[in-house]
Amino acid sequence: MNFRTPFLSSAVRCLSALALAVVAPGCKGGGGDDDGMADGDSTAGTEGTGDESAESGGDDFTPPPGGMRRLLDYQYINTVGYMFGPEAAAVAIPPADQSLFGYTSIGNSLISPGLDLVETYESSALRIADAAIANPNTLAGIVPCVKDSPDEACYTTVAQTLGHLAWRRPLTDDEVQAVVEIALEAQAWGAGDFNAGLKYELVRILLSPDFIYVVETGEQDPNEPEEYWLTGPEVVTRLSLLLIGRGPSLTLLKSAEAGNYDSVESVETLARAMLNDARAPEAVSEFFAEYLALEEIPAKNPASFPLYSEALVDSMVEETELLLRDVIWTQDTDFRDFIESDYTFVDARLAELYGLPAPANDWDQVMLPADQARAGFLSHASVLARNSHYDGNSTTRRGLYIQQRFLCYAIPPPPPDVNPNLPEPPDDTPMTLRELMETVHLEVDSCAVCHAHMDPLGFTLENYDALGAWRTQEPNGLPIDPVTEYGDFGQIGSATDLAANVAMDPRLGQCIVNNMIRFGRGSLENPTKESAELQELYASFETANYRFQELLIAFVTSELFLQVGEPK
Amino acid sequence: MRKHLKRRTFLRGALGGGIASIALPALDAMMNLEQTAFADGSSQPRRYVSWFRGNGFMLDRFEPIGVGPDWQLNDHMQPLAGVKDYLNVVTGTTNRAKDQITHHEGMTVFSGYSFADKGQGQGFFSNAGGPTLDAVISQLLAGQTPIAGVHLGASKAQSPADEGTTMHHLSHRDHLQPNPATTNPSAAWEALFGSFAQPKDDRELRLHILDSVKGEVSTLQSKLGAEDNVRLEAHLDSIAALEAKLSAAVPVCDLPADPMFTNSESINTEQLTLVNELMSDLICYAFNCDLTRVATMLFLEGAAEPTLSEIMGSSDSWHQYSHNVQSWAPGAAFDNGQIYMMERFGYLLTKMRDTVEFDGTNLLDNSMVLMSSDASDGSVHSIRRHPMLVAGHGGGHLKYPGVHYQPEALSGNYSYGSHPGPTSGNTSDVLLAILQGFDPEASWVGEQLNDQGDGAGSGTPLAEILA
């Protein structure tokens, strides 16, 4: 398969290290370790047999700095659920993540925490510990002694076993002792109650920076001193967090510590197993939640939009979620179908909004209405309503969204001498929004410099009101004209045309790749220092016919994912 | 069915949506039982508040009439009539931010630092270049109260176009160290008072846990680079913040009840008047109980796009109105909104004035509250004639009754939608004047000037507003 291109180049890198008889981290051969288990930590692969033309080092690739990043909110909650059960997950409330460059994974890697960080984690840990003790079965599955033999020795077992799982590394003897000391002190404080000791022991483990922060420092490549290969445990951690949304199981960690995930093949095998895990779709949706940013749909004026309700907004978001899951998981097909599909999913509320017959079930897959020029996500009510105002459309925001999120075109800040004050439109002349924007945004050169990239794309979506319903005229009775021209797109006659142009634009695939990288490793892609690797990943997405699961595989088996630079 | 793309819903609104306001009981008999005398001889500490409302002013309706001690409130300051003697108003001065993006440069008025990291290929992107005044003051007061500062907000709306830390936060401890605002009154209550409302006989244990964790922090410090060490330092500061709270005695003052209101309404239907009242009340309680002496209130961030439905005649977004001077006519939405914003600010000031301290003074007597925005004339993102309003006597530090300082009158040629002039001076002079109320030795605030003498820092406190 064509997406193996980056995989082969990684294998080459590994072979070059082996040729020097220095086993580079991440390049060690993996013995088949048969610890197959539910969450995808199945088997390690064998040594790659790549091209023999070993590279002698000195490439242009410099990975982003290594270092630490804080667990994202959902990763924290899912990991708590894995360790302590759903009752504990339900009361786990980590500090809010902060976004930078559009992603909390970057924010959690670069922004210093607020001063209330530890307090929030402590409140959460206290609640989690109470819930874990009240519902001990999940914990007992990991550390049976908490039910079978709740004694002092069990505190040591908890520190060693649960600590290893939570901190994603074995604890030193001193660290075990420090944790057990807390347990014993709490047990004494609790008049000898084992569970009093256990509660504060769990809090102690959860409050450690080794649980809260993921550390990715890797080990230096002997031939490429600016490249550090993530260690096996670091790789499986990064992979688990990305693909199943939580930290790795203890079995997987131990297998990685034994060297079973040091080859690219073993990483691919593991990644494929994880994509088959039931948790993968939800984890991948966490990416799209930030990428599409649909949680920001503002309320509408009920006088103008009587169909508006928060329940309708929930339905809008669910429609987009269902189409995403259909394209990525059910069909496992070309991701561009998300942009230009001729079908969608509706419930009764959306059917009413779209003027479709009510579905027979809660949600039904339906063909888009033929007379509304809709196609794919760009004409979903979710994105249309998100990029509209309280009482009307915004051609600017709709255009900006497409440019930023699907074409990775950043609108530059206005020139210093720009006058951002809206020119006064002619009096007494009823205008459409488009005519108004053509007057105020596109006729004035200093405005048009930027707005020419936004408003014209929005014009093609003027057939959909601020809630996403079809319309052929504005509230003032003037007819909508969606036909416009934009750059290489040429003439665009409708939303369907727009979707086709966006879907066929080569920047779309690259933009999705860039965003995936940002989310998946918590750093911006670097077109200068990672040029060849980025081009390879773009190419492999294309040659995999834009199947998103294959993009994930190509990404996690590339140096873009498996390497870091010196710790920042 | 779970809404997977709506991932943040589980983080907010954990409590139900019942609306309640905090009824402030008479604040008698309280605080500071040690009867500490502060450096200035008063028995009550000085406090500081930053208060922000986005998208600028209508200068000819805001800038006071007359200068010096004899000045009158202009139309948009009328909501502050009841506390006029407590106001020192500075207009006509220049925000000397070195660079501009639109909106971002305005935030310098609260820090004296120009923004950093412009663009980064991401359009309207920047990060705050240095600490804001509130954080500098928090640092000076470290250890004197259980909480370094409380950072609150009203609207959840964020600018859809702006990225980086500059625009989304009012308080920054330094570059890439924002103090995010809490917009949920119930969560704000929990952070301020929650720990005192629960039995906590396990405090000692919890302190031991925090102490024990520090070993792992120092192991990490040795493995990581300079940037992550800054973050680990912040983590240690955060541990220290919780230690201070756990070590604090329950304050001898009236503790408010949980407001039981989470501000979880969708943007455009937020109840900002109510949220502002609840947050203002919490600030007054926190100050009065001396839990903290520093607060920030980000009422509405700059360039955010909500429609503020509580403003008469408002059906478009506040940002949109700021760029559409047709809405600036008397009685039109932006004009009404200016008054609405000042009413919200006025609620806090009035509440502070009505909150009596142990020695019979009130909070406004002992506080300095800086109000400004991200622009002077928001329609053109101007930072010329950038207004700053400092409310409060500052424990005798500022003039009372206050003055209007204005180096030069607003030009008669000024019209909405143009850069106002003339302008001179340095808005950071106001920051240094305030800072000296907390550190009489302070000789500089904000960034150092570059070789060309450009920069937003100041070494000259604005003497005209000092007592």
XYZ file of N, CA, C and O in Angstrom, chain B residues 275-432:
632
model
N -24.813 37.806 36.100
C -23.470 37.244 36.324
C -22.558 38.302 36.922
O -21.822 38.057 37.882
N -22.636 39.515 36.367
C -21.784 40.597 36.871
C -22.093 40.893 38.337
O -21.181 41.125 39.135
N -23.362 40.865 38.688
C -23.713 41.132 40.094
C -23.156 40.049 41.007
O -22.577 40.332 42.058
N -23.319 38.799 40.589
C -22.836 37.698 41.430
C -21.314 37.770 41.582
O -20.771 37.604 42.686
N -20.638 38.032 40.486
C -19.173 38.097 40.538
C -18.714 39.290 41.378
O -17.757 39.196 42.152
N -19.389 40.427 41.204
C -19.025 41.616 41.982
C -19.208 41.350 43.475
O -18.378 41.741 44.302
N -20.302 40.692 43.802
C -20.551 40.370 45.213
C -19.448 39.467 45.753
O -18.974 39.656 46.884
N -19.041 38.495 44.948
C -17.990 37.574 45.403
C -16.676 38.317 45.618
O -15.944 38.042 46.577
N -16.376 39.263 44.730
C -15.144 40.055 44.914
C -15.208 40.798 46.246
O -14.245 40.802 47.020
N -16.360 41.395 46.524
C -16.488 42.163 47.774
C -16.338 41.260 48.991
O -15.660 41.611 49.966
N -16.958 40.108 48.964
C -16.802 39.174 50.084
C -15.343 38.744 50.236
O -14.794 38.690 51.337
N -14.723 38.416 49.103
C -13.340 37.917 49.166
C -12.400 38.988 49.709
O -11.500 38.696 50.493
N -12.619 40.234 49.275
C -11.785 41.328 49.788
C -12.077 41.547 51.274
O -11.168 41.709 52.081
N -13.354 41.576 51.579
C -13.734 41.872 52.957
C -13.225 40.818 53.929
O -12.860 41.111 55.065
N -13.190 39.570 53.465
C -12.674 38.479 54.294
C -11.154 38.376 54.176
O -10.547 37.493 54.768
N -10.562 39.243 53.387
C -9.117 39.248 53.133
C -8.605 37.891 52.659
O -7.505 37.468 52.998
N -9.416 37.223 51.837
C -8.948 35.990 51.197
C -7.986 36.316 50.071
O -7.105 35.542 49.737
N -8.204 37.464 49.448
C -7.300 37.939 48.403
C -7.426 39.440 48.340
O -8.398 40.021 48.856
N -6.449 40.074 47.725
C -6.498 41.533 47.584
C -6.444 41.951 46.124
O -6.320 43.136 45.829
N -6.501 40.981 45.241
C -6.388 41.277 43.815
C -7.482 40.533 43.054
O -7.724 39.349 43.308
N -8.140 41.258 42.165
C -9.176 40.621 41.334
C -9.118 41.198 39.935
O -8.674 42.333 39.737
N -9.537 40.398 38.971
C -9.737 40.925 37.623
C -11.119 40.496 37.138
O -11.620 39.441 37.504
N -11.712 41.370 36.342
C -13.032 41.086 35.791
C -13.014 41.368 34.293
O -12.914 42.512 33.861
N -13.083 40.290 33.531
C -13.137 40.392 32.071
C -14.612 40.331 31.698
O -15.155 39.261 31.458
N -15.243 41.500 31.682
C -16.694 41.485 31.467
C -17.021 40.908 30.093
O -17.873 40.043 29.952
N -16.326 41.387 29.083
C -16.541 40.896 27.712
C -15.267 41.125 26.941
O -14.802 42.254 26.846
N -14.683 40.064 26.398
C -13.390 40.242 25.744
C -13.509 40.986 24.424
O -14.563 40.988 23.784
N -12.432 41.622 24.021
C -12.422 42.406 22.804
C -12.644 41.539 21.578
O -12.182 40.400 21.527
N -13.369 42.082 20.597
C -13.616 41.417 19.316
C -14.484 40.174 19.441
O -14.653 39.434 18.475
N -15.020 39.923 20.631
C -15.989 38.832 20.763
C -17.282 39.252 20.060
O -17.556 40.437 19.916
N -18.046 38.279 19.629
C -19.173 38.570 18.746
C -20.555 38.315 19.342
O -21.484 38.018 18.605
N -20.721 38.362 20.649
C -22.073 38.064 21.128
C -23.032 39.223 20.857
O -22.614 40.373 20.773
N -24.271 38.874 20.698
C -25.318 39.898 20.734
C -25.724 40.041 22.194
O -26.108 39.064 22.840
N -25.595 41.243 22.713
C -25.892 41.468 24.137
C -27.355 41.850 24.241
O -27.723 43.015 24.129
N -28.180 40.845 24.434
C -29.620 41.081 24.329
C -30.159 41.913 25.488
O -31.291 42.363 25.436
N -29.331 42.137 26.515
C -29.795 42.984 27.616
C -29.606 44.471 27.319
O -29.995 45.314 28.111
N -28.987 44.768 26.189
C -28.824 46.173 25.791
C -29.988 46.571 24.896
O -30.313 45.870 23.932
N -30.582 47.697 25.220
C -31.752 48.137 24.468
C -31.398 48.347 22.998
O -30.395 48.978 22.683
N -32.215 47.808 22.130
C -32.020 48.008 20.695
C -30.953 47.130 20.079
O -30.590 47.316 18.919
N -30.438 46.170 20.855
C -29.323 45.369 20.366
C -29.814 44.111 19.683
O -30.473 43.273 20.294
N -29.484 43.960 18.413
C -29.809 42.713 17.723
C -28.611 42.203 16.943
O -28.644 41.134 16.370
N -27.539 42.989 16.915
C -26.325 42.587 16.210
C -25.217 42.420 17.249
O -25.408 42.717 18.426
N -24.061 41.949 16.805
C -23.023 41.661 17.800
C -22.353 42.953 18.268
O -22.268 43.938 17.539
N -21.868 42.904 19.492
C -21.239 44.080 20.098
C -20.029 44.513 19.276
O -19.775 45.703 19.078
N -19.272 43.562 18.786
C -18.107 43.885 17.964
C -18.553 44.558 16.663
O -17.978 45.552 16.222
N -19.583 44.016 16.071
C -20.118 44.588 14.830
C -20.539 46.046 15.051
O -20.214 46.919 14.253
N -21.239 46.286 16.150
C -21.665 47.662 16.435
C -20.464 48.586 16.589
O -20.508 49.746 16.190
N -19.403 48.053 17.166
C -18.252 48.928 17.404
C -17.657 49.412 16.087
O -16.998 50.448 16.050
N -17.880 48.661 15.024
C -17.349 49.062 13.719
C -18.406 49.698 12.824
O -18.180 49.892 11.638
N -19.553 49.952 13.355
C -20.640 50.511 12.548
C -21.141 51.774 13.243
O -22.008 51.714 14.114
N -20.589 52.904 12.861
C -20.868 54.118 13.628
C -22.318 54.598 13.487
O -22.738 55.488 14.212
N -23.069 53.965 12.594
C -24.505 54.293 12.587
C -25.152 53.900 13.912
O -26.145 54.485 14.324
N -24.577 52.877 14.549
C -25.141 52.449 15.832
C -24.612 53.295 16.982
O -24.880 53.005 18.132
N -23.815 54.326 16.655
C -23.258 55.185 17.695
C -24.116 56.422 17.944
O -23.771 57.264 18.769
N -25.204 56.546 17.225
C -26.084 57.701 17.438
C -26.693 57.619 18.835
O -26.895 56.527 19.366
N -26.960 58.769 19.442
C -27.591 58.738 20.772
C -28.859 57.888 20.751
O -29.707 58.049 19.873
N -28.938 56.952 21.674
C -30.103 56.081 21.754
C -30.007 54.850 20.879
O -30.854 53.962 20.959
N -28.978 54.758 20.029
C -28.778 53.539 19.223
C -27.977 52.525 20.043
O -27.502 52.814 21.146
N -27.823 51.332 19.472
C -27.372 50.192 20.277
C -25.992 50.393 20.916
O -25.789 50.067 22.087
N -25.020 50.925 20.163
C -23.674 51.035 20.743
C -23.644 52.087 21.841
O -22.976 51.930 22.865
N -24.413 53.148 21.614
C -24.514 54.192 22.643
C -25.179 53.621 23.900
O -24.681 53.788 25.014
N -26.270 52.916 23.710
C -26.933 52.289 24.863
C -25.994 51.322 25.565
O -25.985 51.211 26.793
N -25.225 50.599 24.770
C -24.320 49.605 25.332
C -23.223 50.230 26.164
O -22.778 49.657 27.167
N -22.766 51.415 25.756
C -21.746 52.097 26.554
C -22.278 52.385 27.954
O -21.565 52.225 28.955
N -23.531 52.811 27.993
C -24.128 53.088 29.302
C -24.332 51.781 30.078
O -24.050 51.697 31.278
N -24.756 50.762 29.359
C -24.947 49.447 29.992
C -23.643 48.952 30.637
O -23.629 48.473 31.772
N -22.530 49.079 29.897
C -21.240 48.628 30.434
C -20.888 49.401 31.700
O -20.392 48.834 32.680
N -21.116 50.716 31.670
C -20.755 51.520 32.833
C -21.676 51.221 34.021
O -21.262 51.318 35.171
N -22.907 50.855 33.725
C -23.793 50.420 34.817
C -23.248 49.156 35.480
O -23.309 48.995 36.693
N -22.726 48.258 34.663
C -22.183 47.001 35.225
C -20.961 47.300 36.093
O -20.793 46.769 37.166
N -20.098 48.178 35.553
C -18.925 48.573 36.331
C -19.377 49.306 37.597
O -18.849 49.084 38.700
N -20.390 50.151 37.427
C -20.913 50.902 38.562
C -21.472 50.000 39.650
O -21.390 50.321 40.846
N -22.015 48.855 39.258
C -22.528 47.929 40.279
C -21.397 47.513 41.209
O -21.541 47.492 42.431
N -20.262 47.155 40.631
C -19.129 46.731 41.462
C -18.683 47.872 42.382
O -18.493 47.666 43.589
N -18.553 49.067 41.807
C -18.052 50.180 42.626
C -19.015 50.496 43.768
O -18.600 50.749 44.899
N -20.300 50.478 43.451
C -21.284 50.784 44.489
C -21.253 49.730 45.581
O -21.319 50.029 46.775
N -21.139 48.475 45.159
C -21.076 47.391 46.134
C -19.832 47.520 47.012
O -19.872 47.294 48.221
N -18.745 47.922 46.402
C -17.509 48.117 47.176
C -17.674 49.275 48.158
O -17.244 49.189 49.311
N -18.314 50.324 47.689
C -18.520 51.464 48.581
C -19.416 51.078 49.759
O -19.242 51.551 50.885
N -20.345 50.199 49.495
C -21.301 49.825 50.541
C -20.800 48.685 51.421
O -21.518 48.238 52.317
N -19.621 48.183 51.131
C -19.075 47.104 51.955
C -18.164 47.720 53.016
O -17.105 48.272 52.696
N -18.591 47.623 54.239
C -17.903 48.308 55.336
C -16.819 47.413 55.914
O -17.026 46.215 56.109
N -15.688 47.984 56.152
C -14.561 47.236 56.700
C -14.555 47.326 58.231
O -15.306 48.098 58.834
N -13.663 46.585 58.814
C -13.600 46.505 60.266
C -13.403 47.872 60.901
O -13.932 48.155 61.985
N -12.638 48.708 60.253
C -12.334 50.010 60.859
C -13.312 51.101 60.454
O -13.069 52.272 60.686
N -14.416 50.713 59.824
C -15.425 51.697 59.458
C -15.233 52.299 58.081
O -16.134 52.960 57.569
N -14.082 52.096 57.476
C -13.929 52.526 56.088
C -14.660 51.537 55.192
O -15.193 50.518 55.667
N -14.684 51.827 53.887
C -15.308 50.863 52.978
C -14.277 50.375 51.972
O -13.159 50.905 51.893
N -14.672 49.359 51.199
C -13.712 48.750 50.269
C -13.194 49.741 49.242
O -12.039 49.691 48.845
N -14.059 50.651 48.814
C -13.613 51.605 47.803
C -12.591 52.579 48.390
O -11.690 53.037 47.682
N -12.714 52.845 49.674
C -11.700 53.681 50.324
C -10.311 53.046 50.199
O -9.301 53.743 50.152
N -10.283 51.732 50.188
C -9.002 51.025 50.311
C -8.548 50.354 49.015
O -7.584 49.606 49.026
N -9.281 50.605 47.928
C -8.991 49.891 46.687
C -8.630 50.837 45.561
O -8.944 52.030 45.607
N -7.988 50.253 44.533
C -7.802 50.945 43.264
C -8.342 50.015 42.176
O -7.891 48.875 42.060
N -9.326 50.512 41.442
C -10.007 49.698 40.444
C -9.769 50.348 39.079
O -10.272 51.434 38.814
N -8.996 49.674 38.233
C -8.665 50.225 36.924
C -9.616 49.667 35.874
O -9.704 48.450 35.688
N -10.335 50.566 35.194
C -11.242 50.150 34.119
C -10.714 50.685 32.794
O -10.372 51.865 32.697
N -10.629 49.827 31.797
C -10.309 50.290 30.453
C -10.781 49.257 29.433
O -11.544 48.334 29.773
N -10.333 49.415 28.215
C -10.784 48.567 27.115
C -9.590 48.298 26.199
O -8.466 48.700 26.493
N -9.855 47.609 25.089
C -8.771 47.292 24.161
C -8.608 48.361 23.084
O -7.865 48.165 22.129
N -9.315 49.454 23.223
C -9.205 50.541 22.237
C -9.782 51.803 22.847
O -10.532 51.748 23.829
N -9.424 52.930 22.248
C -10.121 54.168 22.594
C -11.343 54.260 21.692
O -12.457 54.004 22.124
N -11.116 54.586 20.420
C -12.180 54.492 19.417
C -12.090 53.094 18.806
O -11.178 52.806 18.037
N -13.009 52.219 19.185
C -12.940 50.834 18.746
C -13.202 50.650 17.267
O -12.810 49.654 16.678
N -13.875 51.607 16.641
C -14.212 51.425 15.224
C -12.953 51.367 14.369
O -12.936 50.723 13.341
N -11.891 52.059 14.801
C -10.631 52.030 14.054
C -9.523 51.378 14.881
O -8.347 51.499 14.546
N -9.888 50.705 15.970
C -8.906 50.045 16.834
C -7.849 51.023 17.308
O -6.669 50.683 17.370
N -8.251 52.233 17.603
C -7.245 53.222 17.981
C -6.796 53.004 19.421
O -7.594 52.652 20.293
N -5.502 53.251 19.649
C -5.002 53.260 21.029
C -4.445 54.638 21.367
O -3.698 54.809 22.308
N -4.819 55.615 20.542
C -4.524 57.014 20.901
C -5.626 57.490 21.840
O -6.767 57.094 21.714
N -5.280 58.335 22.767
C -6.259 58.817 23.762
C -6.959 57.620 24.424
O -8.184 57.559 24.509
N -6.186 56.698 24.900
C -6.752 55.454 25.465
C -7.226 55.729 26.899
O -6.412 55.940 27.797
N -8.524 55.733 27.142
C -9.012 56.140 28.464
C -8.703 55.115 29.556
O -8.704 53.909 29.319
N -8.448 55.624 30.745
C -8.275 54.780 31.925
C -9.018 55.447 33.068
O -8.857 56.639 33.305
N -9.806 54.628 33.743
C -10.545 55.162 34.871
C -10.071 54.409 36.113
O -10.073 53.182 36.118
N -9.617 55.139 37.108
C -9.164 54.495 38.344
C -10.119 54.890 39.460
O -10.182 56.061 39.847
N -10.866 53.909 39.934
C -11.825 54.181 40.995
C -11.231 53.764 42.336
O -10.477 52.789 42.414
N -11.566 54.497 43.365
C -11.131 54.140 44.725
C -10.064 55.071 45.252
O -9.239 55.588 44.492
N -10.096 55.237 46.525
C -9.169 56.146 47.195
C -7.802 55.472 47.382
O -6.793 56.137 47.632
N -7.787 54.144 47.271
C -6.516 53.421 47.373
C -5.866 53.548 48.734
O -4.642 53.654 48.836
N -6.664 53.551 49.794
C -6.086 53.668 51.132
C -5.286 54.948 51.279
O -4.218 54.965 51.894
N -5.788 56.015 50.687
C -5.122 57.302 50.800
C -4.079 57.557 49.740
O -3.438 58.609 49.726
N -3.918 56.596 48.824
C -2.850 56.733 47.827
C -3.235 57.667 46.684
O -2.387 58.340 46.115
N -4.511 57.665 46.323
C -4.948 58.469 45.180
C -5.730 59.694 45.646
O -6.205 59.757 46.777
N -5.858 60.643 44.747
C -6.606 61.853 45.069
C -8.058 61.519 45.406
O -8.688 60.680 44.765
N -8.546 62.202 46.432
C -9.951 62.093 46.783
C -10.413 63.444 47.285
O -9.813 63.962 48.231
N -11.404 64.050 46.709
C -12.118 63.613 45.503
C -11.170 63.547 44.305
O -10.192 64.264 44.255
N -11.528 62.686 43.363
C -10.641 62.437 42.235
C -10.629 63.560 41.222
O -11.456 64.480 41.267
N -9.690 63.471 40.302
C -9.519 64.499 39.278
C -9.697 63.897 37.890
O -9.726 62.674 37.727
N -9.822 64.762 36.929
C -9.758 64.339 35.532
C -8.436 64.850 34.982
O -8.219 66.070 34.887
N -7.545 63.938 34.641
C -6.272 64.337 34.034
C -6.384 64.170 32.530
O -6.721 63.074 32.039
N -6.097 65.224 31.817
C -6.169 65.181 30.349
C -5.154 66.170 29.805
O -5.337 67.371 29.953
N -4.058 65.684 29.190
C -3.032 66.612 28.735
C -3.540 67.603 27.704
O -3.139 68.756 27.705
N -4.400 67.138 26.809
C -4.949 68.040 25.791
C -6.385 67.619 25.495
O -6.704 66.428 25.539
N -7.205 68.594 25.158
C -8.612 68.301 24.876
C -8.756 67.540 23.559
O -7.909 67.645 22.669
N -9.816 66.789 23.466
C -10.139 66.073 22.228
C -10.347 67.073 21.100
O -11.045 68.072 21.270
N -9.735 66.791 19.980
C -9.826 67.700 18.848
C -11.274 67.890 18.400
O -12.055 66.929 18.357
N -11.584 69.121 18.061
C -12.916 69.389 17.534
C -13.157 68.741 16.186
O -14.295 68.589 15.747
N -12.070 68.332 15.541
C -12.216 67.683 14.229
C -12.498 66.193 14.340
O -12.712 65.527 13.337
N -12.432 65.688 15.573
C -12.620 64.235 15.728
C -14.032 63.819 15.339
O -15.003 64.486 15.682
N -14.116 62.751 14.590
C -15.434 62.163 14.333
C -15.322 60.657 14.493
O -14.231 60.100 14.355
N -16.414 60.034 14.777
C -16.410 58.583 14.959
C -15.831 57.913 13.712
O -16.108 58.328 12.588
N -15.072 56.877 13.946
C -14.500 56.177 12.812
C -13.178 56.770 12.364
O -12.720 56.490 11.269
N -12.571 57.582 13.197
C -11.236 58.083 12.878
C -10.394 58.009 14.141
O -10.921 57.864 15.241
N -9.093 58.105 13.947
C -8.216 58.050 15.116
C -8.315 59.360 15.879
O -8.106 60.418 15.303
N -8.596 59.304 17.147
C -8.781 60.533 17.914
C -7.440 61.204 18.215
O -6.425 60.544 18.324
N -7.458 62.487 18.360
C -6.253 63.221 18.702
C -6.648 64.525 19.357
O -7.836 64.859 19.415
N -5.691 65.259 19.860
C -4.281 64.875 19.944
C -4.068 63.866 21.071
O -4.988 63.606 21.841
N -2.874 63.334 21.148
C -2.588 62.387 22.219
C -1.136 62.528 22.641
O -0.279 62.843 21.816
N -0.878 62.326 23.906
C 0.491 62.438 24.397
C 0.608 61.651 25.694
O -0.368 61.073 26.171
N 1.781 61.629 26.271
C 1.965 60.927 27.540
C 2.029 59.427 27.343
O 2.310 58.928 26.255
N 1.740 58.701 28.409
C 1.940 57.251 28.419
C 0.949 56.644 29.403
O 0.972 56.955 30.601
N 0.080 55.791 28.887
C -0.905 55.177 29.785
C -0.232 54.400 30.919
O -0.800 54.257 31.993
N 0.984 53.907 30.691
C 1.643 53.133 31.739
C 2.033 53.992 32.939
O 2.309 53.449 34.016
N 2.048 55.321 32.773
C 2.279 56.176 33.942
C 1.206 55.937 35.001
O 1.468 56.035 36.210
N -0.007 55.644 34.535
C -1.095 55.351 35.473
C -0.803 54.044 36.216
O -1.014 53.937 37.430
N -0.289 53.061 35.455
C 0.022 51.766 36.090
C 1.073 51.942 37.183
O 0.958 51.367 38.272
N 2.092 52.735 36.896
C 3.150 52.906 37.889
C 2.626 53.664 39.108
O 2.990 53.349 40.251
